[in-house]
Amino acid sequence: MGAAALAVRRARAADVRGIRDLVGPYVDRRAIVPKPAVAYYESLQEFRLVEIDGRLAGCGALHVMWEDVAEVRTLAVADWATGRGVGGTMLAALLEEAREIGVRRVFCLTFEVGFFGRFGFHEIQGQAVDPQVYAELLQSYDEGVAEFLDLDRVKPNTLGNTRMLLEL
């Protein structure tokens, strides 16, 4: 019996319930920050899904923060699909998308340092942008941007994960 093919596709509005179900166990383990359903609908165009035989196996999103920086967000794999290459397939697709849209650096906030490290991500300390861009990014209401900037206001809410960056 051959291995099932992994298929990557854009998320559709009808997928939000499945995405939330997939992310739920990660939220319960405090590995992903909880978000209301409306946040998933508002960012739907950022999401890609991995399916195995038509079944949702994983999800991830690429959120552009600035001209040359994007963040990998909400990367999750269904428990039944763990160890089948779903996470790597998803991350590779998101990195390819980052290249296609001209982003040079990709950020993530993760507990899975080894996984992201295999793709070339490295831990970062301090600021990853110049002061002028930093000042612009401070105007964002997005909590992910605040985490990227390592702002004190998000530190009490951080889950204890690691800030990592990949130069494409």
mmCIF file with all atom_site columns, C-alpha atoms in Angstrom, residues 106-128 148 150 160-167:
data_model
loop_
_atom_site.group_PDB
_atom_site.id
_atom_site.type_symbol
_atom_site.label_atom_id
_atom_site.label_alt_id
_atom_site.label_comp_id
_atom_site.label_asym_id
_atom_site.label_entity_id
_atom_site.label_seq_id
_atom_site.pdbx_PDB_ins_code
_atom_site.Cartn_x
_atom_site.Cartn_y
_atom_site.Cartn_z
_atom_site.occupancy
_atom_site.B_iso_or_equiv
_atom_site.pdbx_formal_charge
_atom_site.auth_seq_id
_atom_site.auth_comp_id
_atom_site.auth_asym_id
_atom_site.auth_atom_id
_atom_site.pdbx_PDB_model_num
ATOM 1  C CA . VAL A 1 106 ? 10.228 35.024 7.671  1.00 0.00 ? 106 VAL A CA 1
ATOM 2  C CA . PHE A 1 107 ? 9.584  35.146 11.406 1.00 0.00 ? 107 PHE A CA 1
ATOM 3  C CA . CYS A 1 108 ? 7.970  32.591 13.698 1.00 0.00 ? 108 CYS A CA 1
ATOM 4  C CA . LEU A 1 109 ? 7.186  32.331 17.385 1.00 0.00 ? 109 LEU A CA 1
ATOM 5  C CA . THR A 1 110 ? 7.413  28.674 18.335 1.00 0.00 ? 110 THR A CA 1
ATOM 6  C CA . PHE A 1 111 ? 8.049  25.901 20.824 1.00 0.00 ? 111 PHE A CA 1
ATOM 7  C CA . GLU A 1 112 ? 9.248  23.712 17.924 1.00 0.00 ? 112 GLU A CA 1
ATOM 8  C CA . VAL A 1 113 ? 12.765 25.156 17.679 1.00 0.00 ? 113 VAL A CA 1
ATOM 9  C CA . GLY A 1 114 ? 14.247 21.964 16.218 1.00 0.00 ? 114 GLY A CA 1
ATOM 10 C CA . PHE A 1 115 ? 11.591 21.701 13.513 1.00 0.00 ? 115 PHE A CA 1
ATOM 11 C CA . PHE A 1 116 ? 12.016 25.289 12.347 1.00 0.00 ? 116 PHE A CA 1
ATOM 12 C CA . GLY A 1 117 ? 15.787 25.026 12.721 1.00 0.00 ? 117 GLY A CA 1
ATOM 13 C CA . ARG A 1 118 ? 15.813 22.225 10.132 1.00 0.00 ? 118 ARG A CA 1
ATOM 14 C CA . PHE A 1 119 ? 14.411 24.741 7.660  1.00 0.00 ? 119 PHE A CA 1
ATOM 15 C CA . GLY A 1 120 ? 17.122 27.308 8.439  1.00 0.00 ? 120 GLY A CA 1
ATOM 16 C CA . PHE A 1 121 ? 15.370 29.425 11.069 1.00 0.00 ? 121 PHE A CA 1
ATOM 17 C CA . HIS A 1 122 ? 17.571 30.725 13.894 1.00 0.00 ? 122 HIS A CA 1
ATOM 18 C CA . GLU A 1 123 ? 16.758 32.259 17.267 1.00 0.00 ? 123 GLU A CA 1
ATOM 19 C CA . ILE A 1 124 ? 16.770 36.037 17.426 1.00 0.00 ? 124 ILE A CA 1
ATOM 20 C CA . GLN A 1 125 ? 17.344 38.450 20.273 1.00 0.00 ? 125 GLN A CA 1
ATOM 21 C CA . GLY A 1 126 ? 16.554 42.149 20.227 1.00 0.00 ? 126 GLY A CA 1
ATOM 22 C CA . GLN A 1 127 ? 15.237 43.855 17.137 1.00 0.00 ? 127 GLN A CA 1
ATOM 23 C CA . ALA A 1 128 ? 15.226 42.399 13.651 1.00 0.00 ? 128 ALA A CA 1
ATOM 24 C CA . PHE A 1 148 ? 7.951  40.133 16.761 1.00 0.00 ? 148 PHE A CA 1
ATOM 25 C CA . ASP A 1 150 ? 9.467  41.846 21.601 1.00 0.00 ? 150 ASP A CA 1
ATOM 26 C CA . GLY A 1 160 ? 7.260  31.042 26.662 1.00 0.00 ? 160 GLY A CA 1
ATOM 27 C CA . ASN A 1 161 ? 8.091  30.252 23.075 1.00 0.00 ? 161 ASN A CA 1
ATOM 28 C CA . THR A 1 162 ? 11.098 31.243 20.974 1.00 0.00 ? 162 THR A CA 1
ATOM 29 C CA . ARG A 1 163 ? 11.408 34.033 18.408 1.00 0.00 ? 163 ARG A CA 1
ATOM 30 C CA . MET A 1 164 ? 13.039 32.714 15.230 1.00 0.00 ? 164 MET A CA 1
ATOM 31 C CA . LEU A 1 165 ? 13.876 34.186 11.840 1.00 0.00 ? 165 LEU A CA 1
ATOM 32 C CA . LEU A 1 166 ? 14.779 32.821 8.416  1.00 0.00 ? 166 LEU A CA 1
ATOM 33 C CA . GLU A 1 167 ? 16.603 34.821 5.760  1.00 0.00 ? 167 GLU A CA 1
#
